[in-house]
Amino acid sequence: MKLIGYLILLVAGSFPALAAENEQAISWLERLSQALQQRNFSTSFVVVKNNQAEPYHWFHGVSNEGVELEILALLNGPRRDKLRKGNIVSYIEPELPPYSVLSSQISGPIPAILSGDIHQLKGHYDFISVGRSRVLGRPAQLVRIVPKDQQTFGHWLWLDQESGLLLKLAIISRKGQLLEQVQFTHLDITESPSESLQQLQATELPKILDIPKSSQDEQFSWRVNWLPAGFERVKANRHRIPVTKQPVEFMLFNDGLVDVSVYVGASADKQRAVEYVMDGATVILNQVVSGFEISVVGKIPSNTAKAIADSIVFTN
């Protein structure tokens, strides 16, 4: 009985410490969000996965009128730039003429939620403030975003103690395996936006694409019957795969932190066994069922992707 009583006291005593860690982590993540919205900075980082590195240059600033300016450029291969003025994001890609869309965030290796409301994740993730370390020659605070179930991966963030900005991000499996990381290689924080952002401010962006709302919320003859907790449908449309030109029906799901894409299209094969590839933390799963090819793509475990694919039912 004495042992049981001691264990009860030990567990009960751990709750205040866990709550304090959680509140401290939230405070750090709120500081990160504020810094990503309000700071003028220029930084470079590499995305490391599968023993390969993709280098990026990232500029962010705020004009005198209070408008956010942003440039995200992939430095290897054909030019792929993403530009943002306020709620307009423009894309420069080799396959397409430049175009713009209405959005207040640039999609890229850094999860958009980190500059938004981190409280949206509280229902499905825990936040843990771990301790201090040193990254890029700067004192850093490690914060972990840990999923409450086995269906998604954890995110570890190292934040600059002085500015609150991100210095390193790692995606970790439930077994503690490093799957992918974003390592910053330099960080310059300035009083005013960089020259590149000042040029962006004076540049006229490409015309905004007129995308009918109906084409972004299509209804299909199939549905996804199971998703991990917290995932909701963001949009659905019909389009062609750029490389193969094959028409597909597409749904995008998100839990606030992670995007999962589901594609369904006709297949020449009646049946085909499941195939999947891991690209860092991203799984690409394909299987053919009753003449339809189903693909699931996202930074999720392969068994989660398989469960999503297996849950698809055709209504006609």
PDB file of C-alpha atoms in Angstrom:
ATOM      1  CA  MET A   1       0.000   0.000   0.000  1.00  0.00           C
ATOM      2  CA  LYS A   2       2.855   2.374   0.807  1.00  0.00           C
ATOM      3  CA  LEU A   3       4.270   1.788  -2.684  1.00  0.00           C
ATOM      4  CA  ILE A   4       0.912   2.483  -4.341  1.00  0.00           C
ATOM      5  CA  GLY A   5       0.515   5.659  -2.310  1.00  0.00           C
ATOM      6  CA  TYR A   6       3.997   6.787  -3.282  1.00  0.00           C
ATOM      7  CA  LEU A   7       3.298   6.185  -6.979  1.00  0.00           C
ATOM      8  CA  ILE A   8       0.026   8.145  -6.782  1.00  0.00           C
ATOM      9  CA  LEU A   9       1.844  11.070  -5.180  1.00  0.00           C
ATOM     10  CA  LEU A  10       4.608  10.851  -7.787  1.00  0.00           C
ATOM     11  CA  VAL A  11       2.150  10.927 -10.710  1.00  0.00           C
ATOM     12  CA  ALA A  12       0.073  13.699  -9.149  1.00  0.00           C
ATOM     13  CA  GLY A  13       3.179  15.751  -8.547  1.00  0.00           C
ATOM     14  CA  SER A  14       4.185  15.490 -12.204  1.00  0.00           C
ATOM     15  CA  PHE A  15       1.056  17.236 -13.511  1.00  0.00           C
ATOM     16  CA  PRO A  16       2.055  20.774 -12.388  1.00  0.00           C
ATOM     17  CA  ALA A  17       5.480  20.324 -13.990  1.00  0.00           C
ATOM     18  CA  LEU A  18       3.921  19.120 -17.266  1.00  0.00           C
ATOM     19  CA  ALA A  19       1.469  22.036 -17.236  1.00  0.00           C
ATOM     20  CA  ALA A  20       4.321  24.483 -16.690  1.00  0.00           C
ATOM     21  CA  GLU A  21       6.289  22.960 -19.584  1.00  0.00           C
ATOM     22  CA  ASN A  22       3.207  23.213 -21.792  1.00  0.00           C
ATOM     23  CA  GLU A  23       2.567  26.869 -20.952  1.00  0.00           C
ATOM     24  CA  GLN A  24       6.228  27.740 -21.459  1.00  0.00           C
ATOM     25  CA  ALA A  25       6.230  25.997 -24.849  1.00  0.00           C
ATOM     26  CA  ILE A  26       3.066  27.847 -25.921  1.00  0.00           C
ATOM     27  CA  SER A  27       4.647  31.132 -24.876  1.00  0.00           C
ATOM     28  CA  TRP A  28       7.688  30.386 -27.061  1.00  0.00           C
ATOM     29  CA  LEU A  29       5.502  29.395 -30.029  1.00  0.00           C
ATOM     30  CA  GLU A  30       3.442  32.576 -29.673  1.00  0.00           C
ATOM     31  CA  ARG A  31       6.684  34.548 -29.687  1.00  0.00           C
ATOM     32  CA  LEU A  32       7.775  32.710 -32.855  1.00  0.00           C
ATOM     33  CA  SER A  33       4.468  33.538 -34.573  1.00  0.00           C
ATOM     34  CA  GLN A  34       4.793  37.208 -33.674  1.00  0.00           C
ATOM     35  CA  ALA A  35       8.409  37.321 -34.893  1.00  0.00           C
ATOM     36  CA  LEU A  36       7.530  35.692 -38.222  1.00  0.00           C
ATOM     37  CA  GLN A  37       4.841  38.324 -38.792  1.00  0.00           C
ATOM     38  CA  GLN A  38       6.615  41.440 -37.542  1.00  0.00           C
ATOM     39  CA  ARG A  39      10.394  41.021 -37.937  1.00  0.00           C
ATOM     40  CA  ASN A  40      12.496  42.131 -40.898  1.00  0.00           C
ATOM     41  CA  PHE A  41      14.923  39.312 -41.656  1.00  0.00           C
ATOM     42  CA  SER A  42      16.942  37.609 -44.345  1.00  0.00           C
ATOM     43  CA  THR A  43      17.877  33.991 -43.884  1.00  0.00           C
ATOM     44  CA  SER A  44      19.077  30.906 -45.729  1.00  0.00           C
ATOM     45  CA  PHE A  45      18.279  27.311 -44.880  1.00  0.00           C
ATOM     46  CA  VAL A  46      18.640  23.826 -46.282  1.00  0.00           C
ATOM     47  CA  VAL A  47      16.051  21.064 -46.214  1.00  0.00           C
ATOM     48  CA  VAL A  48      17.928  17.836 -45.513  1.00  0.00           C
ATOM     49  CA  LYS A  49      16.323  14.501 -46.394  1.00  0.00           C
ATOM     50  CA  ASN A  50      17.492  11.222 -47.918  1.00  0.00           C
ATOM     51  CA  ASN A  51      21.112  12.434 -47.661  1.00  0.00           C
ATOM     52  CA  GLN A  52      20.314  15.354 -49.974  1.00  0.00           C
ATOM     53  CA  ALA A  53      20.010  19.062 -49.277  1.00  0.00           C
ATOM     54  CA  GLU A  54      17.730  21.648 -50.927  1.00  0.00           C
ATOM     55  CA  PRO A  55      18.929  25.233 -50.318  1.00  0.00           C
ATOM     56  CA  TYR A  56      16.488  28.150 -49.929  1.00  0.00           C
ATOM     57  CA  HIS A  57      16.738  31.889 -49.403  1.00  0.00           C
ATOM     58  CA  TRP A  58      13.953  33.509 -47.384  1.00  0.00           C
ATOM     59  CA  PHE A  59      13.259  37.222 -46.972  1.00  0.00           C
ATOM     60  CA  HIS A  60      10.547  38.713 -44.771  1.00  0.00           C
ATOM     61  CA  GLY A  61       9.715  42.275 -43.864  1.00  0.00           C
ATOM     62  CA  VAL A  62       7.006  44.802 -43.118  1.00  0.00           C
ATOM     63  CA  SER A  63       6.609  47.986 -45.172  1.00  0.00           C
ATOM     64  CA  ASN A  64       6.055  51.438 -43.675  1.00  0.00           C
ATOM     65  CA  GLU A  65       2.371  50.937 -44.463  1.00  0.00           C
ATOM     66  CA  GLY A  66       2.296  47.738 -42.391  1.00  0.00           C
ATOM     67  CA  VAL A  67       2.103  45.357 -45.372  1.00  0.00           C
ATOM     68  CA  GLU A  68       3.999  42.064 -45.028  1.00  0.00           C
ATOM     69  CA  LEU A  69       6.514  41.363 -47.806  1.00  0.00           C
ATOM     70  CA  GLU A  70       8.036  37.944 -48.391  1.00  0.00           C
ATOM     71  CA  ILE A  71      10.245  36.072 -50.846  1.00  0.00           C
ATOM     72  CA  LEU A  72      10.990  32.328 -50.747  1.00  0.00           C
ATOM     73  CA  ALA A  73      13.430  31.146 -53.417  1.00  0.00           C
ATOM     74  CA  LEU A  74      14.729  27.646 -54.140  1.00  0.00           C
ATOM     75  CA  LEU A  75      18.384  28.118 -55.069  1.00  0.00           C
ATOM     76  CA  ASN A  76      19.080  24.906 -57.034  1.00  0.00           C
ATOM     77  CA  GLY A  77      17.671  23.941 -60.418  1.00  0.00           C
ATOM     78  CA  PRO A  78      15.165  25.956 -62.467  1.00  0.00           C
ATOM     79  CA  ARG A  79      13.968  29.170 -60.888  1.00  0.00           C
ATOM     80  CA  ARG A  80      11.110  28.633 -58.434  1.00  0.00           C
ATOM     81  CA  ASP A  81      10.236  31.766 -56.493  1.00  0.00           C
ATOM     82  CA  LYS A  82       7.268  32.586 -54.295  1.00  0.00           C
ATOM     83  CA  LEU A  83       6.536  36.254 -53.651  1.00  0.00           C
ATOM     84  CA  ARG A  84       4.044  37.778 -51.237  1.00  0.00           C
ATOM     85  CA  LYS A  85       2.601  41.245 -50.751  1.00  0.00           C
ATOM     86  CA  GLY A  86       0.028  41.168 -47.977  1.00  0.00           C
ATOM     87  CA  ASN A  87      -2.650  38.718 -49.078  1.00  0.00           C
ATOM     88  CA  ILE A  88      -1.367  38.205 -52.637  1.00  0.00           C
ATOM     89  CA  VAL A  89       1.079  35.377 -53.366  1.00  0.00           C
ATOM     90  CA  SER A  90       2.782  35.079 -56.756  1.00  0.00           C
ATOM     91  CA  TYR A  91       4.497  32.024 -58.217  1.00  0.00           C
ATOM     92  CA  ILE A  92       7.361  31.958 -60.699  1.00  0.00           C
ATOM     93  CA  GLU A  93       7.824  28.419 -62.027  1.00  0.00           C
ATOM     94  CA  PRO A  94       9.494  27.003 -65.150  1.00  0.00           C
ATOM     95  CA  GLU A  95       6.425  25.079 -66.367  1.00  0.00           C
ATOM     96  CA  LEU A  96       3.903  27.933 -66.180  1.00  0.00           C
ATOM     97  CA  PRO A  97       3.592  31.660 -66.845  1.00  0.00           C
ATOM     98  CA  PRO A  98       3.873  33.699 -63.619  1.00  0.00           C
ATOM     99  CA  TYR A  99       0.573  33.945 -61.741  1.00  0.00           C
ATOM    100  CA  SER A 100      -0.879  35.146 -58.433  1.00  0.00           C
ATOM    101  CA  VAL A 101      -3.474  33.865 -55.993  1.00  0.00           C
ATOM    102  CA  LEU A 102      -5.183  35.352 -52.965  1.00  0.00           C
ATOM    103  CA  SER A 103      -3.458  34.018 -49.836  1.00  0.00           C
ATOM    104  CA  SER A 104      -1.960  35.440 -46.667  1.00  0.00           C
ATOM    105  CA  GLN A 105       0.706  32.723 -46.432  1.00  0.00           C
ATOM    106  CA  ILE A 106       3.413  31.192 -48.602  1.00  0.00           C
ATOM    107  CA  SER A 107       3.459  27.398 -48.682  1.00  0.00           C
ATOM    108  CA  GLY A 108       6.881  25.848 -48.269  1.00  0.00           C
ATOM    109  CA  PRO A 109       9.126  23.788 -45.981  1.00  0.00           C
ATOM    110  CA  ILE A 110       8.169  25.929 -42.948  1.00  0.00           C
ATOM    111  CA  PRO A 111       4.646  25.016 -41.720  1.00  0.00           C
ATOM    112  CA  ALA A 112       2.332  28.007 -42.163  1.00  0.00           C
ATOM    113  CA  ILE A 113       0.782  27.511 -38.715  1.00  0.00           C
ATOM    114  CA  LEU A 114       4.047  28.682 -37.122  1.00  0.00           C
ATOM    115  CA  SER A 115       3.193  32.249 -38.165  1.00  0.00           C
ATOM    116  CA  GLY A 116      -0.476  31.783 -37.234  1.00  0.00           C
ATOM    117  CA  ASP A 117      -2.522  30.731 -34.212  1.00  0.00           C
ATOM    118  CA  ILE A 118      -0.693  27.802 -32.612  1.00  0.00           C
ATOM    119  CA  HIS A 119      -3.670  27.235 -30.288  1.00  0.00           C
ATOM    120  CA  GLN A 120      -5.453  25.574 -33.230  1.00  0.00           C
ATOM    121  CA  LEU A 121      -3.255  22.519 -32.642  1.00  0.00           C
ATOM    122  CA  LYS A 122      -3.952  22.066 -28.924  1.00  0.00           C
ATOM    123  CA  GLY A 123      -6.663  19.453 -29.444  1.00  0.00           C
ATOM    124  CA  HIS A 124      -4.368  17.022 -31.248  1.00  0.00           C
ATOM    125  CA  TYR A 125      -0.808  17.962 -30.236  1.00  0.00           C
ATOM    126  CA  ASP A 126       1.039  18.551 -26.980  1.00  0.00           C
ATOM    127  CA  PHE A 127       3.670  21.264 -26.613  1.00  0.00           C
ATOM    128  CA  ILE A 128       6.768  20.622 -24.532  1.00  0.00           C
ATOM    129  CA  SER A 129       9.523  23.089 -23.655  1.00  0.00           C
ATOM    130  CA  VAL A 130      12.633  20.920 -23.362  1.00  0.00           C
ATOM    131  CA  GLY A 131      15.678  23.055 -22.693  1.00  0.00           C
ATOM    132  CA  ARG A 132      18.382  25.215 -24.172  1.00  0.00           C
ATOM    133  CA  SER A 133      21.022  24.424 -26.761  1.00  0.00           C
ATOM    134  CA  ARG A 134      23.118  26.235 -29.361  1.00  0.00           C
ATOM    135  CA  VAL A 135      22.237  26.486 -33.059  1.00  0.00           C
ATOM    136  CA  LEU A 136      23.921  28.656 -35.697  1.00  0.00           C
ATOM    137  CA  GLY A 137      26.182  29.999 -32.961  1.00  0.00           C
ATOM    138  CA  ARG A 138      23.154  31.401 -31.104  1.00  0.00           C
ATOM    139  CA  PRO A 139      21.495  30.344 -27.817  1.00  0.00           C
ATOM    140  CA  ALA A 140      18.325  28.440 -28.721  1.00  0.00           C
ATOM    141  CA  GLN A 141      15.247  27.055 -26.969  1.00  0.00           C
ATOM    142  CA  LEU A 142      14.020  23.589 -28.001  1.00  0.00           C
ATOM    143  CA  VAL A 143      10.236  23.161 -28.208  1.00  0.00           C
ATOM    144  CA  ARG A 144       8.578  19.895 -29.217  1.00  0.00           C
ATOM    145  CA  ILE A 145       5.186  19.608 -30.914  1.00  0.00           C
ATOM    146  CA  VAL A 146       4.144  16.039 -30.088  1.00  0.00           C
ATOM    147  CA  PRO A 147       1.081  14.302 -31.612  1.00  0.00           C
ATOM    148  CA  LYS A 148      -1.375  12.818 -29.130  1.00  0.00           C
ATOM    149  CA  ASP A 149      -1.802   9.663 -31.242  1.00  0.00           C
ATOM    150  CA  GLN A 150       0.314   7.456 -33.515  1.00  0.00           C
ATOM    151  CA  GLN A 151      -1.022   8.842 -36.814  1.00  0.00           C
ATOM    152  CA  THR A 152       1.300  11.825 -37.385  1.00  0.00           C
ATOM    153  CA  PHE A 153       4.915  12.825 -36.771  1.00  0.00           C
ATOM    154  CA  GLY A 154       6.441  15.073 -34.129  1.00  0.00           C
ATOM    155  CA  HIS A 155       8.039  18.430 -34.903  1.00  0.00           C
ATOM    156  CA  TRP A 156      11.028  19.739 -32.927  1.00  0.00           C
ATOM    157  CA  LEU A 157      11.772  23.457 -33.153  1.00  0.00           C
ATOM    158  CA  TRP A 158      14.894  25.317 -32.050  1.00  0.00           C
ATOM    159  CA  LEU A 159      14.056  29.005 -31.508  1.00  0.00           C
ATOM    160  CA  ASP A 160      16.495  31.896 -31.234  1.00  0.00           C
ATOM    161  CA  GLN A 161      16.372  33.109 -27.627  1.00  0.00           C
ATOM    162  CA  GLU A 162      17.012  36.721 -28.610  1.00  0.00           C
ATOM    163  CA  SER A 163      14.538  37.160 -31.485  1.00  0.00           C
ATOM    164  CA  GLY A 164      12.200  34.168 -31.169  1.00  0.00           C
ATOM    165  CA  LEU A 165      12.843  33.230 -34.809  1.00  0.00           C
ATOM    166  CA  LEU A 166      13.301  29.677 -36.046  1.00  0.00           C
ATOM    167  CA  LEU A 167      16.861  28.327 -36.290  1.00  0.00           C
ATOM    168  CA  LYS A 168      16.181  24.639 -36.928  1.00  0.00           C
ATOM    169  CA  LEU A 169      13.226  22.296 -37.425  1.00  0.00           C
ATOM    170  CA  ALA A 170      13.209  18.492 -37.352  1.00  0.00           C
ATOM    171  CA  ILE A 171      10.451  16.004 -38.156  1.00  0.00           C
ATOM    172  CA  ILE A 172      10.719  12.977 -35.891  1.00  0.00           C
ATOM    173  CA  SER A 173       9.005   9.565 -35.997  1.00  0.00           C
ATOM    174  CA  ARG A 174       7.329   8.076 -32.933  1.00  0.00           C
ATOM    175  CA  LYS A 175      10.432   5.920 -32.464  1.00  0.00           C
ATOM    176  CA  GLY A 176      12.668   8.989 -32.361  1.00  0.00           C
ATOM    177  CA  GLN A 177      14.045   8.604 -35.893  1.00  0.00           C
ATOM    178  CA  LEU A 178      15.038  11.828 -37.665  1.00  0.00           C
ATOM    179  CA  LEU A 179      13.124  11.869 -40.960  1.00  0.00           C
ATOM    180  CA  GLU A 180      13.739  15.370 -42.254  1.00  0.00           C
ATOM    181  CA  GLN A 181      15.190  18.620 -41.005  1.00  0.00           C
ATOM    182  CA  VAL A 182      15.380  22.293 -41.902  1.00  0.00           C
ATOM    183  CA  GLN A 183      18.751  23.729 -40.868  1.00  0.00           C
ATOM    184  CA  PHE A 184      19.250  27.492 -41.056  1.00  0.00           C
ATOM    185  CA  THR A 185      22.694  28.571 -42.243  1.00  0.00           C
ATOM    186  CA  HIS A 186      22.504  32.309 -41.618  1.00  0.00           C
ATOM    187  CA  LEU A 187      20.125  34.836 -40.069  1.00  0.00           C
ATOM    188  CA  ASP A 188      20.225  38.615 -40.479  1.00  0.00           C
ATOM    189  CA  ILE A 189      17.695  40.706 -38.547  1.00  0.00           C
ATOM    190  CA  THR A 190      17.418  44.319 -39.691  1.00  0.00           C
ATOM    191  CA  GLU A 191      15.539  47.472 -38.785  1.00  0.00           C
ATOM    192  CA  SER A 192      14.015  47.846 -42.259  1.00  0.00           C
ATOM    193  CA  PRO A 193      13.110  45.442 -45.085  1.00  0.00           C
ATOM    194  CA  SER A 194      15.983  44.249 -47.282  1.00  0.00           C
ATOM    195  CA  GLU A 195      16.685  45.728 -50.698  1.00  0.00           C
ATOM    196  CA  SER A 196      15.115  42.662 -52.344  1.00  0.00           C
ATOM    197  CA  LEU A 197      11.864  43.300 -50.461  1.00  0.00           C
ATOM    198  CA  GLN A 198      11.939  46.998 -51.317  1.00  0.00           C
ATOM    199  CA  GLN A 199      12.198  45.997 -54.984  1.00  0.00           C
ATOM    200  CA  LEU A 200       9.301  43.596 -54.501  1.00  0.00           C
ATOM    201  CA  GLN A 201       7.230  46.388 -52.998  1.00  0.00           C
ATOM    202  CA  ALA A 202       7.777  48.496 -56.118  1.00  0.00           C
ATOM    203  CA  THR A 203       7.068  45.582 -58.499  1.00  0.00           C
ATOM    204  CA  GLU A 204       3.677  44.908 -60.026  1.00  0.00           C
ATOM    205  CA  LEU A 205       2.750  41.287 -59.343  1.00  0.00           C
ATOM    206  CA  PRO A 206       1.257  38.969 -61.991  1.00  0.00           C
ATOM    207  CA  LYS A 207      -2.498  38.976 -62.458  1.00  0.00           C
ATOM    208  CA  ILE A 208      -4.528  37.128 -59.842  1.00  0.00           C
ATOM    209  CA  LEU A 209      -6.042  33.920 -61.184  1.00  0.00           C
ATOM    210  CA  ASP A 210      -9.811  33.924 -61.213  1.00  0.00           C
ATOM    211  CA  ILE A 211     -10.624  30.548 -59.673  1.00  0.00           C
ATOM    212  CA  PRO A 212     -14.381  29.899 -59.389  1.00  0.00           C
ATOM    213  CA  LYS A 213     -15.284  28.853 -55.873  1.00  0.00           C
ATOM    214  CA  SER A 214     -17.263  25.910 -57.229  1.00  0.00           C
ATOM    215  CA  SER A 215     -14.115  24.424 -58.785  1.00  0.00           C
ATOM    216  CA  GLN A 216     -12.413  24.425 -55.369  1.00  0.00           C
ATOM    217  CA  ASP A 217     -15.177  22.516 -53.597  1.00  0.00           C
ATOM    218  CA  GLU A 218     -16.156  19.768 -56.011  1.00  0.00           C
ATOM    219  CA  GLN A 219     -18.358  16.824 -55.047  1.00  0.00           C
ATOM    220  CA  PHE A 220     -17.129  13.446 -56.274  1.00  0.00           C
ATOM    221  CA  SER A 221     -18.492   9.919 -56.533  1.00  0.00           C
ATOM    222  CA  TRP A 222     -16.056   8.820 -53.818  1.00  0.00           C
ATOM    223  CA  ARG A 223     -15.327   9.853 -50.279  1.00  0.00           C
ATOM    224  CA  VAL A 224     -12.670   9.337 -47.615  1.00  0.00           C
ATOM    225  CA  ASN A 225     -14.287   7.520 -44.695  1.00  0.00           C
ATOM    226  CA  TRP A 226     -11.370   7.773 -42.242  1.00  0.00           C
ATOM    227  CA  LEU A 227      -8.855  10.466 -41.369  1.00  0.00           C
ATOM    228  CA  PRO A 228      -6.588  10.969 -38.349  1.00  0.00           C
ATOM    229  CA  ALA A 229      -8.060  13.103 -35.577  1.00  0.00           C
ATOM    230  CA  GLY A 230      -8.106  16.802 -36.391  1.00  0.00           C
ATOM    231  CA  PHE A 231      -7.953  16.514 -40.187  1.00  0.00           C
ATOM    232  CA  GLU A 232     -10.606  18.346 -42.178  1.00  0.00           C
ATOM    233  CA  ARG A 233     -11.169  18.797 -45.888  1.00  0.00           C
ATOM    234  CA  VAL A 234      -9.744  22.087 -47.154  1.00  0.00           C
ATOM    235  CA  LYS A 235     -10.602  21.905 -50.836  1.00  0.00           C
ATOM    236  CA  ALA A 236     -11.386  19.595 -53.734  1.00  0.00           C
ATOM    237  CA  ASN A 237     -10.995  19.992 -57.480  1.00  0.00           C
ATOM    238  CA  ARG A 238     -10.356  18.285 -60.797  1.00  0.00           C
ATOM    239  CA  HIS A 239      -7.099  18.884 -62.658  1.00  0.00           C
ATOM    240  CA  ARG A 240      -4.395  17.170 -64.698  1.00  0.00           C
ATOM    241  CA  ILE A 241      -1.092  15.881 -63.345  1.00  0.00           C
ATOM    242  CA  PRO A 242       1.554  18.212 -64.895  1.00  0.00           C
ATOM    243  CA  VAL A 243       3.954  15.430 -65.976  1.00  0.00           C
ATOM    244  CA  THR A 244       1.523  12.778 -67.257  1.00  0.00           C
ATOM    245  CA  LYS A 245      -1.409  15.087 -68.110  1.00  0.00           C
ATOM    246  CA  GLN A 246      -3.649  12.429 -66.579  1.00  0.00           C
ATOM    247  CA  PRO A 247      -6.934  13.824 -65.208  1.00  0.00           C
ATOM    248  CA  VAL A 248      -7.457  13.263 -61.481  1.00  0.00           C
ATOM    249  CA  GLU A 249      -9.892  14.200 -58.760  1.00  0.00           C
ATOM    250  CA  PHE A 250      -8.156  15.776 -55.803  1.00  0.00           C
ATOM    251  CA  MET A 251      -8.924  16.432 -52.144  1.00  0.00           C
ATOM    252  CA  LEU A 252      -6.703  18.300 -49.684  1.00  0.00           C
ATOM    253  CA  PHE A 253      -6.960  17.694 -45.933  1.00  0.00           C
ATOM    254  CA  ASN A 254      -5.199  19.531 -43.102  1.00  0.00           C
ATOM    255  CA  ASP A 255      -4.988  19.298 -39.304  1.00  0.00           C
ATOM    256  CA  GLY A 256      -3.505  22.760 -38.906  1.00  0.00           C
ATOM    257  CA  LEU A 257       0.089  21.533 -39.128  1.00  0.00           C
ATOM    258  CA  VAL A 258       0.163  18.837 -41.827  1.00  0.00           C
ATOM    259  CA  ASP A 259      -1.314  18.672 -45.351  1.00  0.00           C
ATOM    260  CA  VAL A 260      -2.498  15.354 -46.815  1.00  0.00           C
ATOM    261  CA  SER A 261      -3.421  15.125 -50.502  1.00  0.00           C
ATOM    262  CA  VAL A 262      -5.605  12.375 -51.955  1.00  0.00           C
ATOM    263  CA  TYR A 263      -5.804  11.770 -55.722  1.00  0.00           C
ATOM    264  CA  VAL A 264      -8.187   9.414 -57.516  1.00  0.00           C
ATOM    265  CA  GLY A 265      -8.078   8.696 -61.261  1.00  0.00           C
ATOM    266  CA  ALA A 266      -8.880   5.987 -63.778  1.00  0.00           C
ATOM    267  CA  SER A 267      -6.290   3.236 -64.233  1.00  0.00           C
ATOM    268  CA  ALA A 268      -5.567   0.824 -67.076  1.00  0.00           C
ATOM    269  CA  ASP A 269      -5.031  -1.863 -64.405  1.00  0.00           C
ATOM    270  CA  LYS A 270      -7.952  -3.451 -62.602  1.00  0.00           C
ATOM    271  CA  GLN A 271      -5.956  -4.146 -59.453  1.00  0.00           C
ATOM    272  CA  ARG A 272      -2.427  -3.365 -58.297  1.00  0.00           C
ATOM    273  CA  ALA A 273      -0.713  -3.966 -54.988  1.00  0.00           C
ATOM    274  CA  VAL A 274       0.148  -1.019 -52.803  1.00  0.00           C
ATOM    275  CA  GLU A 275       3.381   0.827 -53.611  1.00  0.00           C
ATOM    276  CA  TYR A 276       4.910   3.571 -51.519  1.00  0.00           C
ATOM    277  CA  VAL A 277       8.015   5.730 -51.395  1.00  0.00           C
ATOM    278  CA  MET A 278       9.296   7.772 -48.447  1.00  0.00           C
ATOM    279  CA  ASP A 279      10.822  11.117 -49.435  1.00  0.00           C
ATOM    280  CA  GLY A 280      12.163  12.252 -46.100  1.00  0.00           C
ATOM    281  CA  ALA A 281       9.043  12.629 -43.957  1.00  0.00           C
ATOM    282  CA  THR A 282       6.720  12.594 -46.995  1.00  0.00           C
ATOM    283  CA  VAL A 283       5.031   9.349 -47.957  1.00  0.00           C
ATOM    284  CA  ILE A 284       3.799   8.813 -51.526  1.00  0.00           C
ATOM    285  CA  LEU A 285       1.430   5.837 -51.567  1.00  0.00           C
ATOM    286  CA  ASN A 286      -0.260   4.381 -54.670  1.00  0.00           C
ATOM    287  CA  GLN A 287      -2.679   1.503 -55.069  1.00  0.00           C
ATOM    288  CA  VAL A 288      -5.215   0.456 -57.694  1.00  0.00           C
ATOM    289  CA  VAL A 289      -8.650  -0.755 -56.615  1.00  0.00           C
ATOM    290  CA  SER A 290     -11.420  -1.728 -59.064  1.00  0.00           C
ATOM    291  CA  GLY A 291      -9.822   0.168 -61.931  1.00  0.00           C
ATOM    292  CA  PHE A 292      -9.113   3.365 -59.962  1.00  0.00           C
ATOM    293  CA  GLU A 293      -5.652   4.540 -58.947  1.00  0.00           C
ATOM    294  CA  ILE A 294      -5.593   6.034 -55.440  1.00  0.00           C
ATOM    295  CA  SER A 295      -2.650   8.143 -54.286  1.00  0.00           C
ATOM    296  CA  VAL A 296      -2.060   9.589 -50.824  1.00  0.00           C
ATOM    297  CA  VAL A 297       0.729  12.123 -50.280  1.00  0.00           C
ATOM    298  CA  GLY A 298       1.719  13.834 -47.039  1.00  0.00           C
ATOM    299  CA  LYS A 299       4.125  14.064 -44.117  1.00  0.00           C
ATOM    300  CA  ILE A 300       2.496  11.153 -42.297  1.00  0.00           C
ATOM    301  CA  PRO A 301       3.490   7.562 -41.467  1.00  0.00           C
ATOM    302  CA  SER A 302       2.961   5.000 -44.226  1.00  0.00           C
ATOM    303  CA  ASN A 303       0.411   3.039 -42.166  1.00  0.00           C
ATOM    304  CA  THR A 304      -1.653   6.224 -41.761  1.00  0.00           C
ATOM    305  CA  ALA A 305      -1.578   6.790 -45.528  1.00  0.00           C
ATOM    306  CA  LYS A 306      -2.616   3.161 -46.117  1.00  0.00           C
ATOM    307  CA  ALA A 307      -5.539   3.517 -43.698  1.00  0.00           C
ATOM    308  CA  ILE A 308      -6.707   6.655 -45.523  1.00  0.00           C
ATOM    309  CA  ALA A 309      -6.457   4.942 -48.928  1.00  0.00           C
ATOM    310  CA  ASP A 310      -8.274   1.826 -47.696  1.00  0.00           C
ATOM    311  CA  SER A 311     -11.099   3.927 -46.282  1.00  0.00           C
ATOM    312  CA  ILE A 312     -12.067   5.384 -49.674  1.00  0.00           C
ATOM    313  CA  VAL A 313     -15.461   4.201 -50.870  1.00  0.00           C
ATOM    314  CA  PHE A 314     -17.107   4.847 -54.215  1.00  0.00           C
ATOM    315  CA  THR A 315     -20.704   5.981 -54.042  1.00  0.00           C
ATOM    316  CA  ASN A 316     -21.652   5.206 -57.660  1.00  0.00           C
TER     317      ASN A 316
END
